[in-house]
PDB file of C-alpha atoms in Angstrom:
ATOM      1  CA  UNK S 111     138.199 133.370 117.920  1.00 72.00           C
ATOM      2  CA  UNK S 112     134.477 132.887 117.951  1.00 74.00           C
ATOM      3  CA  UNK S 113     132.321 134.795 120.398  1.00 88.00           C
ATOM      4  CA  UNK S 114     128.697 134.414 121.389  1.00 93.00           C
ATOM      5  CA  UNK S 115     126.716 137.440 122.491  1.00 95.00           C
ATOM      6  CA  UNK S 116     123.372 137.007 124.241  1.00 96.00           C
ATOM      7  CA  UNK S 117     120.654 139.599 124.578  1.00 96.00           C
ATOM      8  CA  UNK S 118     119.110 140.730 126.733  1.00 97.00           C
ATOM      9  CA  UNK S 119     121.348 140.108 129.755  1.00 95.00           C
ATOM     10  CA  UNK S 120     118.317 139.937 132.009  1.00 96.00           C
ATOM     11  CA  UNK S 121     114.586 139.869 131.590  1.00 96.00           C
ATOM     12  CA  UNK S 122     111.635 140.238 133.937  1.00 98.00           C
ATOM     13  CA  UNK S 123     108.245 139.238 132.549  1.00 98.00           C
ATOM     14  CA  UNK S 124     104.763 138.780 133.912  1.00 98.00           C
ATOM     15  CA  UNK S 125     103.509 135.214 134.019  1.00 98.00           C
ATOM     16  CA  UNK S 126     101.699 134.346 130.813  1.00 97.00           C
ATOM     17  CA  UNK S 127     103.724 136.692 128.617  1.00 98.00           C
ATOM     18  CA  UNK S 128     105.867 135.599 125.670  1.00 98.00           C
ATOM     19  CA  UNK S 129     109.567 136.369 125.477  1.00 98.00           C
ATOM     20  CA  UNK S 130     112.568 135.936 123.199  1.00 98.00           C
ATOM     21  CA  UNK S 131     116.280 135.544 123.965  1.00 98.00           C
ATOM     22  CA  UNK S 132     118.848 136.021 121.216  1.00 98.00           C
ATOM     23  CA  UNK S 133     122.291 134.542 120.684  1.00 97.00           C
ATOM     24  CA  UNK S 134     124.537 136.083 118.022  1.00 96.00           C
ATOM     25  CA  UNK S 135     127.792 134.554 116.837  1.00 92.00           C
ATOM     26  CA  UNK S 136     130.819 136.311 115.358  1.00 88.00           C
ATOM     27  CA  UNK S 137     131.313 133.322 113.016  1.00 86.00           C
ATOM     28  CA  UNK S 138     129.126 130.747 111.261  1.00 85.00           C
ATOM     29  CA  UNK S 139     127.508 128.316 113.655  1.00 84.00           C
ATOM     30  CA  UNK S 140     127.718 124.608 112.862  1.00 79.00           C
ATOM     31  CA  UNK S 141     125.983 123.496 116.019  1.00 83.00           C
ATOM     32  CA  UNK S 142     124.214 125.664 118.555  1.00 91.00           C
ATOM     33  CA  UNK S 143     123.161 124.408 121.967  1.00 94.00           C
ATOM     34  CA  UNK S 144     120.671 125.944 124.372  1.00 97.00           C
ATOM     35  CA  UNK S 145     120.927 125.203 128.080  1.00 97.00           C
ATOM     36  CA  UNK S 146     118.978 126.274 131.149  1.00 97.00           C
ATOM     37  CA  UNK S 147     120.521 126.717 134.584  1.00 96.00           C
ATOM     38  CA  UNK S 148     118.941 127.249 137.975  1.00 94.00           C
ATOM     39  CA  UNK S 149     121.125 129.394 140.197  1.00 88.00           C
ATOM     40  CA  UNK S 150     123.827 127.313 141.875  1.00 89.00           C
ATOM     41  CA  UNK S 151     123.061 124.204 139.838  1.00 93.00           C
ATOM     42  CA  UNK S 152     124.283 122.505 136.691  1.00 94.00           C
ATOM     43  CA  UNK S 153     123.209 123.142 133.117  1.00 95.00           C
ATOM     44  CA  UNK S 154     120.243 121.304 131.675  1.00 96.00           C
ATOM     45  CA  UNK S 155     120.303 120.652 127.943  1.00 95.00           C
ATOM     46  CA  UNK S 156     117.288 122.062 126.095  1.00 96.00           C
ATOM     47  CA  UNK S 157     117.909 121.828 122.362  1.00 94.00           C
ATOM     48  CA  UNK S 158     120.568 121.534 119.676  1.00 93.00           C
ATOM     49  CA  UNK S 159     120.322 123.213 116.263  1.00 92.00           C
ATOM     50  CA  UNK S 160     122.581 122.422 113.338  1.00 87.00           C
ATOM     51  CA  UNK S 161     120.994 123.397 110.050  1.00 86.00           C
ATOM     52  CA  UNK S 162     120.252 126.862 108.744  1.00 87.00           C
ATOM     53  CA  UNK S 163     116.566 127.623 109.173  1.00 91.00           C
ATOM     54  CA  UNK S 164     116.127 124.779 111.650  1.00 93.00           C
ATOM     55  CA  UNK S 165     113.475 125.130 114.318  1.00 96.00           C
ATOM     56  CA  UNK S 166     112.841 122.864 117.302  1.00 96.00           C
ATOM     57  CA  UNK S 167     110.226 122.957 120.010  1.00 95.00           C
ATOM     58  CA  UNK S 168     109.841 121.364 123.396  1.00 89.00           C
ATOM     59  CA  UNK S 169     106.731 122.111 125.391  1.00 90.00           C
ATOM     60  CA  UNK S 170     106.461 125.920 125.312  1.00 95.00           C
ATOM     61  CA  UNK S 171     110.035 126.617 124.238  1.00 97.00           C
ATOM     62  CA  UNK S 172     111.009 127.068 120.589  1.00 98.00           C
ATOM     63  CA  UNK S 173     114.534 127.549 119.316  1.00 97.00           C
ATOM     64  CA  UNK S 174     115.501 128.690 115.813  1.00 96.00           C
ATOM     65  CA  UNK S 175     118.749 128.998 113.885  1.00 93.00           C
ATOM     66  CA  UNK S 176     118.699 131.586 111.117  1.00 90.00           C
ATOM     67  CA  UNK S 177     119.461 130.745 107.488  1.00 82.00           C
ATOM     68  CA  UNK S 178     122.896 132.345 107.653  1.00 86.00           C
ATOM     69  CA  UNK S 179     123.660 130.332 110.798  1.00 82.00           C
ATOM     70  CA  UNK S 180     124.956 133.267 112.779  1.00 90.00           C
ATOM     71  CA  UNK S 181     122.019 133.926 115.057  1.00 94.00           C
ATOM     72  CA  UNK S 182     119.728 131.814 117.167  1.00 96.00           C
ATOM     73  CA  UNK S 183     116.672 132.734 119.150  1.00 97.00           C
ATOM     74  CA  UNK S 184     114.885 131.048 122.031  1.00 98.00           C
ATOM     75  CA  UNK S 185     111.202 131.854 122.359  1.00 98.00           C
ATOM     76  CA  UNK S 186     109.042 131.016 125.368  1.00 98.00           C
ATOM     77  CA  UNK S 187     105.300 131.134 124.953  1.00 97.00           C
ATOM     78  CA  UNK S 188     102.998 131.862 127.900  1.00 97.00           C
ATOM     79  CA  UNK S 189     105.820 131.994 130.444  1.00 97.00           C
ATOM     80  CA  UNK S 190     105.450 130.322 133.825  1.00 97.00           C
ATOM     81  CA  UNK S 191     107.443 130.665 137.068  1.00 96.00           C
ATOM     82  CA  UNK S 192     109.065 127.298 136.241  1.00 96.00           C
ATOM     83  CA  UNK S 193     110.735 128.953 133.248  1.00 97.00           C
ATOM     84  CA  UNK S 194     112.767 131.217 135.507  1.00 97.00           C
ATOM     85  CA  UNK S 195     116.530 130.699 135.438  1.00 97.00           C
ATOM     86  CA  UNK S 196     119.594 131.444 133.369  1.00 96.00           C
ATOM     87  CA  UNK S 197     119.562 130.555 129.685  1.00 97.00           C
ATOM     88  CA  UNK S 198     122.873 129.969 127.947  1.00 96.00           C
ATOM     89  CA  UNK S 199     123.749 129.352 124.335  1.00 96.00           C
ATOM     90  CA  UNK S 200     126.860 127.373 123.460  1.00 93.00           C
ATOM     91  CA  UNK S 201     128.749 126.407 120.295  1.00 90.00           C
ATOM     92  CA  UNK S 202     131.712 124.195 119.492  1.00 81.00           C
ATOM     93  CA  UNK S 203     134.963 126.181 119.453  1.00 71.00           C
ATOM     94  CA  UNK S 204     136.108 124.378 116.348  1.00 67.00           C
ATOM     95  CA  UNK S 205     133.117 125.291 114.248  1.00 63.00           C
ATOM     96  CA  UNK S 206     132.284 122.323 112.085  1.00 60.00           C
ATOM     97  CA  UNK S 207     134.318 119.943 114.235  1.00 64.00           C
ATOM     98  CA  UNK S 208     132.848 117.996 117.105  1.00 67.00           C
ATOM     99  CA  UNK S 209     135.272 118.549 119.961  1.00 74.00           C
ATOM    100  CA  UNK S 210     132.883 119.084 122.835  1.00 76.00           C
ATOM    101  CA  UNK S 211     134.906 122.193 123.663  1.00 84.00           C
ATOM    102  CA  UNK S 212     132.083 124.668 123.835  1.00 87.00           C
ATOM    103  CA  UNK S 213     132.171 128.421 124.091  1.00 90.00           C
ATOM    104  CA  UNK S 214     129.191 130.014 125.795  1.00 93.00           C
ATOM    105  CA  UNK S 215     127.347 133.252 125.757  1.00 94.00           C
ATOM    106  CA  UNK S 216     127.310 135.169 129.025  1.00 94.00           C
ATOM    107  CA  UNK S 217     123.778 134.011 129.816  1.00 94.00           C
ATOM    108  CA  UNK S 218     120.346 135.625 130.065  1.00 96.00           C
ATOM    109  CA  UNK S 219     118.690 135.699 133.478  1.00 96.00           C
ATOM    110  CA  UNK S 220     114.922 135.309 133.305  1.00 98.00           C
ATOM    111  CA  UNK S 221     112.531 136.154 136.120  1.00 97.00           C
ATOM    112  CA  UNK S 222     108.836 135.393 135.784  1.00 97.00           C
ATOM    113  CA  UNK S 223     106.515 137.290 138.109  1.00 96.00           C
ATOM    114  CA  UNK S 224     103.367 135.441 139.210  1.00 91.00           C
TER     115      UNK S 224
ATOM    116  CA  UNK D 195     119.814 106.687 136.686  1.00 67.00           C
ATOM    117  CA  UNK D 196     122.960 107.696 134.852  1.00 75.00           C
ATOM    118  CA  UNK D 197     124.523 111.039 135.462  1.00 93.00           C
ATOM    119  CA  UNK D 198     127.456 113.116 136.623  1.00 96.00           C
ATOM    120  CA  UNK D 199     128.166 113.520 140.322  1.00 96.00           C
ATOM    121  CA  UNK D 200     130.269 116.386 141.596  1.00 97.00           C
ATOM    122  CA  UNK D 201     131.342 116.635 145.194  1.00 94.00           C
ATOM    123  CA  UNK D 202     131.325 118.460 147.443  1.00 94.00           C
ATOM    124  CA  UNK D 203     128.640 121.005 146.575  1.00 95.00           C
ATOM    125  CA  UNK D 204     130.362 123.719 148.643  1.00 96.00           C
ATOM    126  CA  UNK D 205     134.061 123.935 149.438  1.00 95.00           C
ATOM    127  CA  UNK D 206     135.912 126.448 151.557  1.00 94.00           C
ATOM    128  CA  UNK D 207     139.688 126.757 151.608  1.00 92.00           C
ATOM    129  CA  UNK D 208     142.352 129.092 152.880  1.00 92.00           C
ATOM    130  CA  UNK D 209     144.547 130.874 150.377  1.00 91.00           C
ATOM    131  CA  UNK D 210     147.698 128.912 149.582  1.00 90.00           C
ATOM    132  CA  UNK D 211     146.098 125.482 149.925  1.00 92.00           C
ATOM    133  CA  UNK D 212     145.525 123.077 147.060  1.00 94.00           C
ATOM    134  CA  UNK D 213     142.053 121.608 146.765  1.00 95.00           C
ATOM    135  CA  UNK D 214     140.657 118.752 144.668  1.00 96.00           C
ATOM    136  CA  UNK D 215     137.163 118.699 143.197  1.00 97.00           C
ATOM    137  CA  UNK D 216     135.614 115.353 142.403  1.00 97.00           C
ATOM    138  CA  UNK D 217     133.726 114.427 139.225  1.00 98.00           C
ATOM    139  CA  UNK D 218     132.337 110.953 138.579  1.00 98.00           C
ATOM    140  CA  UNK D 219     130.120 109.831 135.685  1.00 97.00           C
ATOM    141  CA  UNK D 220     128.290 106.576 135.032  1.00 96.00           C
ATOM    142  CA  UNK D 221     127.184 107.463 131.500  1.00 94.00           C
ATOM    143  CA  UNK D 222     130.045 105.503 129.898  1.00 92.00           C
ATOM    144  CA  UNK D 223     131.163 108.688 128.156  1.00 92.00           C
ATOM    145  CA  UNK D 224     134.696 108.886 126.787  1.00 90.00           C
ATOM    146  CA  UNK D 225     135.077 112.660 126.906  1.00 93.00           C
ATOM    147  CA  UNK D 226     134.992 114.767 130.063  1.00 95.00           C
ATOM    148  CA  UNK D 227     135.416 118.497 130.638  1.00 96.00           C
ATOM    149  CA  UNK D 228     135.925 121.039 133.398  1.00 97.00           C
ATOM    150  CA  UNK D 229     134.433 124.519 133.113  1.00 97.00           C
ATOM    151  CA  UNK D 230     134.592 127.505 135.390  1.00 97.00           C
ATOM    152  CA  UNK D 231     131.666 129.909 135.743  1.00 95.00           C
ATOM    153  CA  UNK D 232     131.984 133.455 137.047  1.00 93.00           C
ATOM    154  CA  UNK D 233     129.109 135.931 137.360  1.00 84.00           C
ATOM    155  CA  UNK D 234     128.309 137.606 134.050  1.00 75.00           C
ATOM    156  CA  UNK D 235     131.036 135.704 132.157  1.00 78.00           C
ATOM    157  CA  UNK D 236     129.413 132.508 131.028  1.00 84.00           C
ATOM    158  CA  UNK D 237     131.504 129.325 131.169  1.00 93.00           C
ATOM    159  CA  UNK D 238     135.189 128.969 130.339  1.00 94.00           C
ATOM    160  CA  UNK D 239     136.969 125.701 129.583  1.00 94.00           C
ATOM    161  CA  UNK D 240     139.753 124.675 131.998  1.00 97.00           C
ATOM    162  CA  UNK D 241     140.769 121.161 130.942  1.00 97.00           C
ATOM    163  CA  UNK D 242     139.324 118.321 128.923  1.00 95.00           C
ATOM    164  CA  UNK D 243     139.997 114.645 128.380  1.00 95.00           C
ATOM    165  CA  UNK D 244     138.807 112.638 125.416  1.00 90.00           C
ATOM    166  CA  UNK D 245     140.235 109.305 126.508  1.00 90.00           C
ATOM    167  CA  UNK D 246     141.632 107.670 129.616  1.00 93.00           C
ATOM    168  CA  UNK D 247     145.215 108.677 130.501  1.00 94.00           C
ATOM    169  CA  UNK D 248     145.093 111.682 128.190  1.00 94.00           C
ATOM    170  CA  UNK D 249     143.993 115.263 128.790  1.00 96.00           C
ATOM    171  CA  UNK D 250     144.467 118.673 127.207  1.00 95.00           C
ATOM    172  CA  UNK D 251     144.557 122.254 128.426  1.00 96.00           C
ATOM    173  CA  UNK D 252     141.575 124.419 127.748  1.00 94.00           C
ATOM    174  CA  UNK D 253     141.426 128.188 127.599  1.00 92.00           C
ATOM    175  CA  UNK D 254     142.242 128.923 131.245  1.00 95.00           C
ATOM    176  CA  UNK D 255     144.378 125.986 132.480  1.00 97.00           C
ATOM    177  CA  UNK D 256     146.938 127.988 134.464  1.00 96.00           C
ATOM    178  CA  UNK D 257     146.812 127.132 138.156  1.00 96.00           C
ATOM    179  CA  UNK D 258     144.843 123.923 137.625  1.00 98.00           C
ATOM    180  CA  UNK D 259     145.734 120.259 137.152  1.00 98.00           C
ATOM    181  CA  UNK D 260     143.741 117.135 136.300  1.00 98.00           C
ATOM    182  CA  UNK D 261     144.125 113.381 135.988  1.00 97.00           C
ATOM    183  CA  UNK D 262     142.179 110.749 134.056  1.00 97.00           C
ATOM    184  CA  UNK D 263     143.151 107.340 135.405  1.00 97.00           C
ATOM    185  CA  UNK D 264     139.668 105.883 135.022  1.00 96.00           C
ATOM    186  CA  UNK D 265     136.997 106.465 132.412  1.00 96.00           C
ATOM    187  CA  UNK D 266     134.472 107.360 135.115  1.00 97.00           C
ATOM    188  CA  UNK D 267     136.547 109.892 137.001  1.00 98.00           C
ATOM    189  CA  UNK D 268     138.086 113.276 136.142  1.00 98.00           C
ATOM    190  CA  UNK D 269     139.212 115.124 139.306  1.00 98.00           C
ATOM    191  CA  UNK D 270     140.308 118.758 139.146  1.00 98.00           C
ATOM    192  CA  UNK D 271     142.941 120.196 141.494  1.00 97.00           C
ATOM    193  CA  UNK D 272     142.932 123.919 142.081  1.00 96.00           C
ATOM    194  CA  UNK D 273     146.477 124.790 143.090  1.00 95.00           C
ATOM    195  CA  UNK D 274     147.798 127.713 145.094  1.00 91.00           C
ATOM    196  CA  UNK D 275     149.093 129.127 141.795  1.00 90.00           C
ATOM    197  CA  UNK D 276     145.558 129.940 140.645  1.00 91.00           C
ATOM    198  CA  UNK D 277     145.185 133.664 141.315  1.00 90.00           C
ATOM    199  CA  UNK D 278     141.397 133.885 141.498  1.00 92.00           C
ATOM    200  CA  UNK D 279     140.131 130.428 142.485  1.00 94.00           C
ATOM    201  CA  UNK D 280     136.792 131.456 143.952  1.00 96.00           C
ATOM    202  CA  UNK D 281     134.209 130.372 141.368  1.00 96.00           C
ATOM    203  CA  UNK D 282     131.556 127.823 140.443  1.00 97.00           C
ATOM    204  CA  UNK D 283     133.111 124.736 138.842  1.00 98.00           C
ATOM    205  CA  UNK D 284     131.179 122.510 136.461  1.00 97.00           C
ATOM    206  CA  UNK D 285     132.131 119.081 135.167  1.00 98.00           C
ATOM    207  CA  UNK D 286     130.641 117.761 131.922  1.00 96.00           C
ATOM    208  CA  UNK D 287     130.838 114.742 129.660  1.00 94.00           C
ATOM    209  CA  UNK D 288     129.735 113.711 126.206  1.00 91.00           C
ATOM    210  CA  UNK D 289     129.388 110.470 124.308  1.00 84.00           C
ATOM    211  CA  UNK D 290     130.565 111.751 120.973  1.00 71.00           C
ATOM    212  CA  UNK D 291     133.502 113.776 119.741  1.00 65.00           C
ATOM    213  CA  UNK D 292     135.741 113.897 116.693  1.00 63.00           C
ATOM    214  CA  UNK D 293     134.150 112.688 113.482  1.00 60.00           C
ATOM    215  CA  UNK D 294     130.980 111.450 115.124  1.00 61.00           C
ATOM    216  CA  UNK D 295     127.701 113.379 115.151  1.00 65.00           C
ATOM    217  CA  UNK D 296     127.487 116.291 117.501  1.00 72.00           C
ATOM    218  CA  UNK D 297     125.985 115.478 120.853  1.00 80.00           C
ATOM    219  CA  UNK D 298     125.308 117.758 123.800  1.00 88.00           C
ATOM    220  CA  UNK D 299     127.390 118.014 126.931  1.00 90.00           C
ATOM    221  CA  UNK D 300     125.839 116.623 130.097  1.00 93.00           C
ATOM    222  CA  UNK D 301     126.673 118.612 133.203  1.00 96.00           C
ATOM    223  CA  UNK D 302     127.018 117.845 136.892  1.00 97.00           C
ATOM    224  CA  UNK D 303     125.478 120.096 139.543  1.00 96.00           C
ATOM    225  CA  UNK D 304     128.677 121.953 140.205  1.00 97.00           C
ATOM    226  CA  UNK D 305     130.968 122.742 143.136  1.00 97.00           C
ATOM    227  CA  UNK D 306     131.112 126.242 144.555  1.00 97.00           C
ATOM    228  CA  UNK D 307     134.644 126.928 145.764  1.00 96.00           C
ATOM    229  CA  UNK D 308     135.375 129.835 148.085  1.00 96.00           C
ATOM    230  CA  UNK D 309     138.964 130.695 148.911  1.00 94.00           C
ATOM    231  CA  UNK D 310     139.691 133.263 151.618  1.00 91.00           C
TER     232      UNK D 310
END
């Protein structure tokens, strides 16, 4: 079965610093989702990547899917306290199918110090 | 505004009691899902339903039951057979599944269940 491994597990950065979170899959990714979660709340969709080499940006967050489609990275530029939370990557269990049955990485907890 | 409403936000129960978690969506989505989140373990799929009156077991269905009598509603019952019910439960829905283009899951704000 497919597994998603996120690194690092937790991250503490000073406000204004850049950071990167990685998500590595044991199998080829056909769709990779990035979500953000505040503690005790639901997941907020950030971005979806489908093609090898694809890169998407929203405000100061950029997500990339490598050419081999087995690793994705989430990069935050000039971090702010509002970026703090848990970041999760997810992928469809059925690979190229569209079942909505996602598997998730274990999450990366980000703290941003003012 | 459209969205997914989960209630209650916090739920406390004694061991041995069944408890039902509510999930309602007004997004007109066909597919709905229940996930469980435990610290350091990410999310795991409990049950899902892709159409009214039909649902399927996910990866950790033992000790849980669901119903899908209406498109908008997908309640989850945590039964006394669930050995470790204390967790954060998240309901989600999506507009597209099967042969359609991939679309993200939309999540509710979760219910934190504590069983003592």
